[in-house]
Coordinates of C-alpha atoms and ligand atoms in Angstrom, one line a residue:
M1 CA 0.0 0.0 0.0
F2 CA 1.1 3.6 -0.5
T3 CA 2.6 5.5 2.3
F4 CA 1.7 9.1 2.9
N5 CA 5.0 10.7 2.0
K6 CA 7.0 12.5 -0.6
T7 CA 6.9 9.6 -3.0
I8 CA 3.2 9.9 -3.7
I9 CA 3.3 13.6 -3.8
H10 CA 6.1 13.3 -6.3
S11 CA 4.3 10.7 -8.4
I12 CA 1.2 12.8 -8.5
H13 CA 3.2 15.8 -9.5
S14 CA 5.0 14.0 -12.3
H15 CA 1.9 12.4 -13.7
I16 CA -0.5 15.4 -13.6
T17 CA 1.3 16.4 -16.7
S18 CA 1.5 13.0 -18.4
H19 CA -1.6 10.9 -18.6
P20 CA -4.8 12.5 -17.3
L21 CA -6.5 9.1 -16.6
I22 CA -3.6 7.9 -14.5
S23 CA -3.4 11.1 -12.6
L24 CA -7.1 10.9 -11.8
F25 CA -6.6 7.3 -10.7
I26 CA -3.7 8.2 -8.5
L27 CA -5.5 11.2 -7.1
T28 CA -8.4 9.0 -6.1
L29 CA -6.0 6.6 -4.3
F30 CA -4.4 9.6 -2.7
L31 CA -7.8 10.8 -1.3
I32 CA -8.6 7.3 -0.1
E33 CA -5.2 7.3 1.6
I34 CA -5.9 10.6 3.3
T35 CA -9.2 9.3 4.5
L36 CA -7.5 6.2 6.0
F37 CA -4.8 8.3 7.4
C38 CA -7.3 10.5 9.2
S39 CA -9.5 7.6 10.5
H40 CA -6.6 5.6 11.8
S41 CA -5.2 8.7 13.5
P42 CA -1.6 7.5 13.8
P43 CA 0.8 9.8 15.5
P44 CA 1.2 12.8 13.1
Q45 CA 4.4 12.6 11.1
P46 CA 6.2 15.5 9.5
L47 CA 5.5 15.5 5.7
F48 CA 9.1 16.4 4.8
P49 CA 11.3 15.2 7.7
P50 CA 14.8 16.6 7.9
T51 CA 17.0 14.5 5.6
D52 CA 20.1 14.1 7.7
N53 CA 20.9 10.6 8.7
L54 CA 17.4 9.2 7.9
C55 CA 18.4 7.1 4.9
T56 CA 15.6 8.6 2.8
D57 CA 17.1 6.9 -0.3
G58 CA 16.7 3.5 1.3
T59 CA 19.0 0.9 2.8
I60 CA 21.7 -1.5 1.7
Y61 CA 22.1 -5.1 2.7
V62 CA 25.6 -6.7 2.7
Y63 CA 25.7 -10.4 1.9
D64 CA 27.9 -12.5 4.2
L65 CA 29.7 -14.4 1.6
P66 CA 31.8 -17.6 2.1
P67 CA 35.4 -16.5 2.6
M68 CA 36.5 -18.1 -0.7
F69 CA 35.0 -15.0 -2.4
N70 CA 36.7 -12.3 -0.4
S71 CA 39.0 -12.7 2.6
D72 CA 40.6 -15.9 1.3
L73 CA 41.7 -13.9 -1.8
L74 CA 43.6 -11.3 0.1
G75 CA 47.3 -11.9 -0.5
T76 CA 49.9 -11.8 2.1
C77 CA 52.3 -9.2 0.7
D78 CA 51.8 -6.2 2.9
D79 CA 53.7 -3.4 1.1
L80 CA 53.7 -2.1 -2.4
D81 CA 55.9 -4.0 -4.7
P82 CA 55.6 -2.7 -8.3
W83 CA 56.1 -6.2 -9.7
H84 CA 53.1 -7.7 -8.0
W85 CA 50.0 -5.8 -8.8
Q86 CA 48.0 -7.1 -5.8
C87 CA 50.6 -6.1 -3.2
G88 CA 49.3 -3.8 -0.5
V89 CA 45.6 -4.3 -1.5
A90 CA 44.9 -6.1 1.8
T91 CA 46.9 -3.8 4.0
N92 CA 45.0 -1.5 6.4
H93 CA 41.5 -2.1 5.0
G94 CA 42.6 -1.3 1.5
Y95 CA 44.3 2.0 2.3
G96 CA 47.8 0.6 2.5
T97 CA 50.6 1.6 4.9
T98 CA 51.4 5.2 5.9
A99 CA 53.5 7.0 3.3
T100 CA 56.2 8.2 5.7
E101 CA 58.4 9.2 2.7
L102 CA 56.0 12.2 2.2
A103 CA 57.0 13.9 5.5
G104 CA 58.3 17.3 4.6
I105 CA 56.3 17.5 1.4
V106 CA 52.7 17.3 2.7
P107 CA 51.5 19.5 5.7
E108 CA 52.6 18.0 9.0
S109 CA 49.0 17.5 10.3
L110 CA 48.3 15.4 7.2
A111 CA 51.3 13.1 7.4
S112 CA 49.2 10.1 8.6
A113 CA 46.4 10.8 6.0
W114 CA 48.8 9.9 3.1
H115 CA 49.2 6.1 2.4
R116 CA 50.8 3.8 -0.1
T117 CA 47.5 2.8 -1.6
N118 CA 47.3 0.2 -4.3
Q119 CA 45.2 1.6 -7.3
F120 CA 43.3 -1.7 -7.4
S121 CA 42.1 -1.7 -3.8
S122 CA 38.6 -0.2 -4.2
E123 CA 36.8 -3.6 -3.8
V124 CA 38.4 -3.9 -0.3
I125 CA 37.9 -0.3 0.6
F126 CA 34.2 -0.3 -0.3
H127 CA 33.6 -3.6 1.5
N128 CA 35.1 -2.3 4.8
R129 CA 33.3 1.0 4.5
V130 CA 29.9 -0.4 3.6
L131 CA 29.9 -2.6 6.7
K132 CA 29.9 0.7 8.7
H133 CA 27.6 2.6 6.5
K134 CA 24.7 4.3 8.3
C135 CA 22.2 3.0 5.9
R136 CA 23.4 -0.6 6.0
T137 CA 20.5 -2.8 7.1
M138 CA 20.5 -6.3 8.7
E139 CA 17.0 -6.9 7.4
P140 CA 17.3 -8.1 3.8
E141 CA 13.5 -8.1 3.3
S142 CA 13.3 -4.3 3.3
A143 CA 16.6 -3.4 1.6
T144 CA 16.8 -1.2 -1.4
A145 CA 20.1 -2.5 -2.6
Y146 CA 22.0 -5.8 -2.1
Y147 CA 25.8 -5.6 -1.9
I148 CA 27.8 -8.6 -3.0
P149 CA 31.3 -8.3 -1.4
F150 CA 33.1 -10.4 -4.0
Y151 CA 36.7 -9.4 -4.7
A152 CA 36.4 -10.0 -8.4
G153 CA 39.6 -8.2 -9.2
L154 CA 41.6 -10.3 -6.8
A155 CA 39.9 -13.4 -8.0
V156 CA 40.9 -12.9 -11.6
G157 CA 44.2 -11.3 -10.7
K158 CA 45.6 -14.6 -9.6
Y159 CA 45.5 -15.8 -13.2
L160 CA 46.2 -12.6 -15.2
F161 CA 49.9 -13.0 -15.7
S162 CA 50.1 -16.8 -16.0
D163 CA 49.3 -19.4 -18.5
S164 CA 46.0 -20.3 -16.9
S165 CA 43.1 -22.2 -18.5
N166 CA 39.8 -20.4 -19.1
E167 CA 38.2 -22.6 -16.4
E168 CA 40.7 -21.4 -13.8
R169 CA 40.2 -17.8 -14.8
D170 CA 36.4 -18.1 -14.4
F171 CA 36.3 -20.4 -11.4
H172 CA 35.4 -17.9 -8.7
A173 CA 32.9 -16.1 -10.9
V174 CA 31.1 -19.3 -11.8
E175 CA 31.0 -20.3 -8.1
L176 CA 29.8 -16.9 -7.0
I177 CA 26.9 -17.0 -9.5
K178 CA 25.9 -20.4 -8.2
W179 CA 26.0 -19.1 -4.7
V180 CA 24.0 -16.0 -5.3
Q181 CA 21.3 -17.7 -7.3
D182 CA 20.4 -19.6 -4.2
Q183 CA 19.6 -16.4 -2.4
P184 CA 15.9 -15.5 -2.2
Y185 CA 16.5 -11.8 -2.8
W186 CA 18.5 -12.5 -5.9
R187 CA 15.7 -14.8 -7.3
R188 CA 13.2 -12.0 -6.6
S189 CA 15.0 -9.6 -9.0
N190 CA 17.4 -11.6 -11.1
G191 CA 20.1 -9.4 -9.6
S192 CA 18.8 -6.1 -10.8
D193 CA 18.9 -4.6 -7.3
H194 CA 22.3 -6.1 -6.6
V195 CA 25.6 -4.2 -6.8
L196 CA 29.3 -5.2 -6.5
V197 CA 32.6 -3.4 -6.8
L198 CA 35.3 -4.4 -9.3
G199 CA 38.7 -3.3 -8.2
R200 CA 40.1 -3.6 -11.7
I201 CA 38.9 -2.2 -15.0
T202 CA 35.8 -3.6 -16.7
W203 CA 37.8 -5.1 -19.6
D204 CA 39.4 -7.5 -17.2
F205 CA 36.1 -9.2 -16.9
R206 CA 35.0 -9.3 -20.5
R207 CA 37.3 -11.9 -22.1
L208 CA 37.2 -11.9 -25.8
T209 CA 37.0 -15.1 -27.8
D210 CA 39.9 -14.2 -30.1
P211 CA 42.7 -16.7 -29.1
E212 CA 45.2 -13.9 -29.4
K213 CA 43.3 -11.8 -26.9
L214 CA 42.7 -14.1 -24.1
W215 CA 42.8 -11.9 -21.0
G216 CA 40.8 -11.9 -17.8
S217 CA 37.6 -13.6 -17.0
T218 CA 34.2 -13.7 -18.6
F219 CA 32.4 -12.6 -15.4
L220 CA 30.6 -9.7 -17.1
N221 CA 29.7 -11.7 -20.2
M222 CA 27.7 -14.2 -18.1
P223 CA 24.0 -13.9 -18.7
E224 CA 23.3 -13.8 -15.0
M225 CA 25.4 -10.7 -14.6
Q226 CA 23.6 -8.6 -17.2
N227 CA 21.3 -6.7 -14.7
V228 CA 23.8 -6.4 -11.8
T229 CA 25.3 -3.0 -11.2
R230 CA 29.1 -2.8 -11.0
L231 CA 31.1 0.1 -9.6
T232 CA 34.4 0.0 -11.5
I233 CA 37.5 2.3 -12.0
E234 CA 36.9 2.0 -15.8
R235 CA 33.5 1.4 -17.3
A236 CA 32.4 0.3 -20.7
P237 CA 30.7 3.5 -22.0
Y238 CA 27.8 1.6 -23.7
D239 CA 26.9 -0.4 -20.6
Y240 CA 24.3 1.2 -18.3
H241 CA 25.2 -1.2 -15.4
D242 CA 28.8 -0.2 -15.3
I243 CA 29.3 2.9 -13.1
G244 CA 32.7 4.6 -13.0
V245 CA 34.1 5.4 -9.6
P246 CA 37.5 7.1 -8.9
Y247 CA 40.7 5.2 -8.6
P248 CA 41.9 5.2 -5.0
T249 CA 44.8 7.6 -4.5
G250 CA 47.1 7.9 -1.5
F251 CA 45.2 10.6 0.2
H252 CA 42.7 9.5 2.8
P253 CA 41.5 12.4 5.0
T254 CA 40.0 11.5 8.3
S255 CA 38.0 14.7 8.8
V256 CA 36.7 17.8 7.1
T257 CA 39.5 19.7 8.7
D258 CA 42.0 17.5 6.9
I259 CA 40.3 18.2 3.5
R260 CA 40.2 21.9 4.2
T261 CA 43.8 22.0 5.2
W262 CA 44.8 20.1 2.0
Q263 CA 42.6 22.3 -0.2
S264 CA 44.3 25.5 1.0
F265 CA 47.7 23.8 0.8
V266 CA 47.3 23.0 -2.9
R267 CA 45.6 26.4 -3.7
T268 CA 48.7 28.4 -2.5
Y269 CA 51.4 25.9 -3.5
N270 CA 54.2 27.7 -5.6
R271 CA 53.9 25.9 -8.9
T272 CA 57.1 26.6 -10.8
S273 CA 56.5 24.5 -14.0
L274 CA 53.8 24.8 -16.6
F275 CA 53.1 21.1 -17.0
T276 CA 54.3 17.6 -16.0
F277 CA 54.2 14.2 -17.4
V278 CA 54.2 11.1 -15.2
G279 CA 54.5 7.9 -17.1
A280 CA 56.6 5.5 -19.2
A281 CA 56.9 5.2 -22.9
R282 CA 55.7 1.9 -24.4
E283 CA 57.8 0.8 -27.3
D284 CA 55.5 -2.1 -28.0
I285 CA 52.6 0.2 -28.8
G286 CA 52.8 1.7 -32.3
D287 CA 52.3 5.4 -32.5
D288 CA 52.7 5.7 -28.8
I289 CA 51.6 9.1 -27.6
R290 CA 53.3 8.5 -24.3
G291 CA 56.7 8.3 -25.9
L292 CA 56.0 11.6 -27.7
L293 CA 54.8 13.3 -24.5
L294 CA 57.8 12.1 -22.7
R295 CA 60.2 13.5 -25.4
T296 CA 58.2 16.8 -25.5
C297 CA 58.4 17.1 -21.8
R298 CA 62.1 16.3 -21.6
N299 CA 62.7 18.9 -24.3
E300 CA 61.1 21.5 -22.1
S301 CA 62.5 20.4 -18.8
G302 CA 65.5 22.8 -18.6
S303 CA 68.6 21.8 -16.8
G304 CA 67.9 21.8 -13.1
S305 CA 65.0 19.9 -11.6
G306 CA 61.8 22.0 -11.6
S307 CA 63.3 24.9 -13.5
G308 CA 61.9 24.3 -17.0
A309 CA 58.4 24.4 -18.4
C310 CA 57.8 20.6 -18.0
R311 CA 58.7 18.2 -15.2
V312 CA 59.2 14.5 -16.2
V313 CA 58.7 11.5 -13.9
D314 CA 59.8 8.6 -16.1
C315 CA 58.2 5.5 -14.7
A316 CA 60.7 3.4 -16.5
L317 CA 63.3 4.8 -14.1
T318 CA 61.3 5.6 -11.0
P319 CA 59.1 2.8 -9.7
C320 CA 55.8 4.7 -9.9
A321 CA 53.8 2.0 -8.4
N322 CA 55.2 2.7 -5.0
G323 CA 57.5 5.7 -5.3
S324 CA 54.9 8.3 -4.8
K325 CA 57.2 11.0 -3.5
E326 CA 58.6 12.1 -7.0
I327 CA 55.1 12.0 -8.4
I328 CA 53.5 14.1 -5.8
E329 CA 56.3 16.7 -5.9
A330 CA 56.0 16.9 -9.7
L331 CA 52.2 17.3 -9.6
L332 CA 52.2 19.9 -6.9
G333 CA 54.9 21.9 -8.7
S334 CA 53.0 22.1 -12.0
E335 CA 50.0 24.0 -13.3
F336 CA 48.9 21.2 -15.7
C337 CA 49.5 17.5 -16.0
L338 CA 49.4 15.5 -19.2
Q339 CA 47.1 12.4 -19.1
P340 CA 47.3 10.3 -22.2
R341 CA 45.7 6.9 -22.2
G342 CA 47.8 4.0 -21.0
D343 CA 47.2 0.3 -21.4
S344 CA 43.5 1.2 -21.1
F345 CA 41.8 4.6 -21.4
T346 CA 41.7 5.6 -17.7
R347 CA 44.6 6.1 -15.3
R348 CA 45.0 6.6 -11.6
S349 CA 47.3 9.5 -12.4
V350 CA 44.3 11.6 -13.4
F351 CA 43.1 11.5 -9.8
D352 CA 46.6 11.9 -8.3
C353 CA 46.8 15.0 -10.5
M354 CA 43.6 16.6 -9.4
I355 CA 44.2 15.8 -5.8
A356 CA 47.5 17.7 -6.1
G357 CA 45.4 20.7 -7.5
S358 CA 47.0 20.4 -11.0
V359 CA 44.7 20.8 -14.0
P360 CA 44.4 17.6 -16.1
V361 CA 45.1 17.7 -19.8
L362 CA 43.2 15.0 -21.6
F363 CA 43.7 13.5 -25.0
W364 CA 40.8 10.9 -25.1
N365 CA 37.2 11.6 -24.0
R366 CA 37.0 8.2 -22.5
T367 CA 39.9 8.9 -20.0
M368 CA 37.5 10.9 -17.9
Y369 CA 34.5 12.7 -19.5
D370 CA 32.6 9.4 -20.4
Q371 CA 33.6 7.7 -17.2
Y372 CA 32.9 9.4 -13.9
E373 CA 29.5 11.0 -14.4
W374 CA 28.6 11.0 -10.7
Y375 CA 31.7 12.9 -9.8
M376 CA 32.7 15.4 -12.4
P377 CA 31.0 18.7 -13.3
E378 CA 29.1 18.8 -16.6
E379 CA 31.4 21.3 -18.4
P380 CA 34.8 19.6 -19.0
E381 CA 36.4 22.9 -19.9
S382 CA 35.7 24.2 -16.4
Y383 CA 38.3 21.9 -14.8
S384 CA 40.4 20.4 -17.6
V385 CA 42.0 21.0 -21.0
F386 CA 41.2 18.7 -24.0
I387 CA 43.6 18.3 -26.9
D388 CA 42.7 15.6 -29.3
H389 CA 45.3 12.9 -29.5
G390 CA 45.1 12.9 -33.3
D391 CA 46.2 16.5 -33.4
V392 CA 49.1 15.8 -31.1
S393 CA 50.3 12.7 -33.0
A394 CA 50.1 14.6 -36.3
G395 CA 52.1 17.4 -34.8
K396 CA 49.3 19.9 -35.5
R397 CA 49.2 21.3 -32.0
S398 CA 51.9 22.2 -29.6
I399 CA 51.0 21.2 -26.1
K400 CA 53.1 24.0 -24.7
A401 CA 51.5 26.6 -26.9
V402 CA 48.0 25.5 -26.1
L403 CA 48.7 25.6 -22.3
E404 CA 50.5 29.0 -22.6
S405 CA 47.4 30.4 -24.3
Y406 CA 45.4 30.2 -21.0
S407 CA 45.4 33.4 -19.0
V408 CA 46.6 33.4 -15.3
E409 CA 43.0 34.1 -14.3
K410 CA 41.6 31.3 -16.4
V411 CA 44.1 28.8 -14.9
R412 CA 43.2 30.0 -11.4
R413 CA 39.5 29.4 -12.1
M414 CA 40.1 25.9 -13.5
R415 CA 42.3 25.1 -10.4
E416 CA 39.5 26.4 -8.1
K417 CA 37.1 24.0 -9.8
V418 CA 39.6 21.1 -9.4
I419 CA 40.0 22.0 -5.7
E420 CA 36.2 21.9 -5.3
I421 CA 36.2 18.4 -6.8
I422 CA 38.8 17.0 -4.4
P423 CA 36.5 16.0 -1.5
K424 CA 34.3 14.0 -4.0
I425 CA 37.2 11.9 -5.4
V426 CA 39.0 10.9 -2.2
Y427 CA 38.2 7.8 -0.1
S428 CA 38.1 9.1 3.4
N429 CA 39.3 7.1 6.3
S430 CA 36.9 8.0 9.0
N431 CA 35.1 5.8 11.5
S432 CA 32.2 8.1 12.1
S433 CA 29.3 8.2 9.7
S434 CA 28.8 11.2 7.6
S435 CA 26.7 13.2 10.1
S436 CA 29.8 15.1 11.3
N437 CA 31.1 15.8 7.8
D438 CA 29.4 19.2 7.1
G439 CA 27.4 17.4 4.4
M440 CA 30.7 16.7 2.5
K441 CA 30.5 13.4 0.7
D442 CA 33.5 11.3 -0.4
A443 CA 33.8 9.0 -3.4
F444 CA 32.4 6.1 -1.4
E445 CA 29.4 8.0 0.0
I446 CA 28.6 9.4 -3.5
A447 CA 28.6 5.9 -4.9
V448 CA 26.3 4.4 -2.3
E449 CA 23.9 7.3 -2.5
G450 CA 23.9 7.1 -6.3
V451 CA 23.1 3.4 -6.3
L452 CA 20.3 3.7 -3.7
K453 CA 18.8 6.6 -5.7
R454 CA 19.1 4.7 -9.0
F455 CA 17.5 1.5 -7.6
G456 CA 14.8 3.5 -5.9
A457 CA 13.9 5.3 -9.1
E458 CA 13.9 2.0 -11.1
R459 CA 11.6 0.4 -8.5
E460 CA 9.3 3.4 -8.6
Q461 CA 9.2 3.3 -12.4
L462 CA 8.2 -0.4 -12.3
R463 CA 5.5 0.3 -9.7
L464 CA 4.0 3.1 -11.7
E465 CA 4.1 1.0 -14.9
S466 CA 2.2 -1.8 -13.1
V467 CA -0.3 0.7 -11.5
G468 CA -0.9 2.3 -14.9
K469 CA -1.3 -1.1 -16.6
G470 CA -3.6 -2.4 -13.9
F471 CA -5.8 0.6 -14.2
L472 CA -5.9 0.7 -18.0
E473 CA -6.7 -3.0 -18.1
S474 CA -9.4 -2.9 -15.4
P475 CA -13.0 -2.8 -16.8
Ligands
NAG501 C1 59.4 0.3 -3.6 O1 59.7 -0.8 -4.4 C2 61.1 -1.2 -4.3 C3 61.3 -2.3 -5.2 O2 60.4 -3.4 -5.0 C4 61.4 -1.6 -2.8 O3 62.7 -1.9 -2.7 C5 61.0 -0.4 -1.9 O4 61.2 -0.7 -0.6 C6 59.6 0.1 -2.1 N1 59.4 1.3 -1.4 C7 58.3 1.6 -0.7 C8 58.3 2.9 -0.1 O5 57.4 0.9 -0.6
NAG502 C1 14.5 -14.1 -14.0 O1 15.1 -14.8 -15.2 C2 14.4 -15.9 -15.6 C3 15.2 -16.6 -16.7 O2 15.5 -15.6 -17.6 C4 13.0 -15.6 -15.9 O3 12.3 -16.8 -16.3 C5 12.3 -15.0 -14.7 O4 11.0 -14.5 -15.1 C6 13.1 -13.8 -14.3 N1 12.5 -13.2 -13.0 C7 12.3 -12.0 -12.8 C8 11.7 -11.6 -11.5 O5 12.6 -11.1 -13.6
NAG503 C1 17.3 -7.8 -17.2 O1 16.2 -6.9 -17.1 C2 15.5 -6.7 -18.2 C3 14.5 -5.6 -18.0 O2 14.0 -5.6 -16.7 C4 14.7 -8.0 -18.5 O3 14.0 -7.9 -19.7 C5 15.8 -9.1 -18.7 O4 15.1 -10.4 -18.8 C6 16.7 -9.2 -17.5 N1 17.8 -10.1 -17.7 C7 18.1 -11.1 -16.9 C8 19.2 -12.0 -17.2 O5 17.5 -11.3 -15.8
NAG504 C1 58.3 30.4 -6.2 O1 59.4 29.7 -6.6 C2 60.3 30.4 -7.4 C3 61.4 29.5 -7.9 O2 61.9 28.8 -6.9 C4 60.8 31.6 -6.6 O3 61.7 32.4 -7.4 C5 59.6 32.4 -6.1 O4 60.1 33.5 -5.3 C6 58.6 31.6 -5.4 N1 57.4 32.4 -5.1 C7 56.9 32.4 -4.0 C8 55.6 33.2 -3.9 O5 57.3 31.8 -3.0
NAG505 C1 62.4 20.0 -29.0 O1 62.8 21.4 -29.1 C2 63.3 21.8 -30.3 C3 63.7 23.2 -30.2 O2 62.7 24.0 -29.5 C4 62.2 21.6 -31.4 O3 62.8 21.9 -32.6 C5 61.9 20.1 -31.4 O4 60.8 19.9 -32.4 C6 61.4 19.7 -30.0 N1 61.1 18.2 -30.0 C7 60.0 17.7 -29.5 C8 59.8 16.2 -29.5 O5 59.1 18.4 -29.0
NAG506 C1 35.6 15.2 -26.5 O1 35.4 16.2 -25.5 C2 35.7 17.5 -25.9 C3 35.6 18.4 -24.7 O2 34.4 18.4 -24.1 C4 34.6 17.9 -27.0 O3 34.9 19.2 -27.4 C5 34.6 16.9 -28.1 O4 33.6 17.1 -29.0 C6 34.5 15.5 -27.6 N1 34.7 14.6 -28.7 C7 33.9 13.5 -28.9 C8 34.3 12.7 -30.1 O5 33.0 13.3 -28.2
NAG507 C1 39.1 3.5 13.3 O1 38.9 2.3 14.0 C2 39.9 1.4 14.0 C3 39.5 0.2 14.9 O2 38.2 0.1 15.0 C4 41.2 2.0 14.6 O3 42.3 1.1 14.5 C5 41.5 3.2 13.7 O4 42.7 3.9 14.2 C6 40.4 4.2 13.7 N1 40.7 5.3 12.8 C7 40.5 6.6 13.1 C8 40.8 7.5 12.0 O5 40.0 6.9 14.1

């Protein structure tokens, strides 16, 4: 039955303008509801209760999976080792160890907020955070969303760089689907109100059939997965159920004060270079734009470190996977950072860059604009520069000339926008729920809220369709 709340007001409002018969019908129900409401005389409730902490978007239920799907997959290597991609994922709830090497670079009060975080740890971070979420429910019957804490990235990661059979690569995914299909709440919806987090890019779960391109698992190709929502660091732009979430960076503020301190630190930092490039050239990729950018940047880098227009951090020489000191110094010291695609379209470096208050320069739309819809402002030019990769490869546009054409005032405004985005793209490390956060929401909170709102809207849509159908079919 309907409840006397915002939902019905909203549905009346949105249907007054669509189908007159349906609105009349709903209005009738509404009047009946008011009559019932008055005759039952329940304690009066405020029509629009204050929204803080009330989970107005619904609740989330977290499955208690057998450990083979999560904790058993956590490796044992507890620091970041660039040669083993999963190292550090398990450490400190996914945040990694404290980055003591940044002492003297970051403000003293934030020394413990900086970690050696593995870029593929979001499935672990989300799991630990959701267990403490204020809208987590222990009553599955009434939940809006069902969270499956499967570490899909770690499950496939065991087999990524070895000669494994397809059965091995798909083993955990197949078992997970068997397990979840036995759950009553899955059977009720075929998974369409279920959500999971993929710590790696979506392409690692969409194995192609071409024998030359056997990579990853077929988890997302499985028919049972088609209506399940996945939060992932790189989404397939055509897939409604893939939602892009930020790569984890090393900064994990524990309070609003931490964020404010960091924002003013990067706002006033003395940036002595125009731009920076952090990355390695790839000789095995033909027409590699990274090699070109590396050469361009070297060309502009001047003699002493930090004195020229561009700062290079060559990841073939510096182990970028764990040596974040050089990267952070380069990003803090530059107005802009170059972000070409890498092995895939997205890169963690885009987020490192923005957190350092540097303005990202993008060469492919899919690196950012088509990815992180819930996080980024609508106007890309307000916080970034776009230079088409084709123009760069063809030598049609000089990066330096493009960047120099921006006025000091325009760069300041773009940086201000980037600084405004920082709180939304960090994964904060706070034990308290969001009530004390001045309404500031981090990447995790935005994702949970987005999923609840989306599932709520889909459910409402289905309900209205069936109400409408029932009415039109009744004699
Ligand atoms: C970075 O990686 C190198 C090589 O594996 C290792 O020797 C070093 O201890 C690591 N440093 C940090 C800060 O994790
Ligand atoms: C779930 O999928 C099965 C097989 O495709 C279908 O028969 C069934 O009607 C679906 N149930 C719901 C609730 O969508
Ligand atoms: C996914 O949802 C659509 C629309 O609700 C439905 O038609 C389809 O059968 C569902 N697929 C599966 C595998 O449940
Ligand atoms: C910024 O750094 C440059 C080069 O080191 C220096 O000349 C300049 O005085 C600094 N500006 C400020 C405001 O500290
Ligand atoms: C390096 O700089 C020289 C002189 O400014 C220029 O002629 C050359 O094209 C530059 N090379 C690259 C790769 O940018
Ligand atoms: C890519 O993004 C830029 C900046 O928003 C836009 O001007 C351009 O039209 C986009 N290109 C494509 C192919 O969507
Ligand atoms: C959060 O709680 C854990 C244990 O419950 C504790 O080890 C950790 O230090 C706490 N973090 C903060 C930022 O208070």
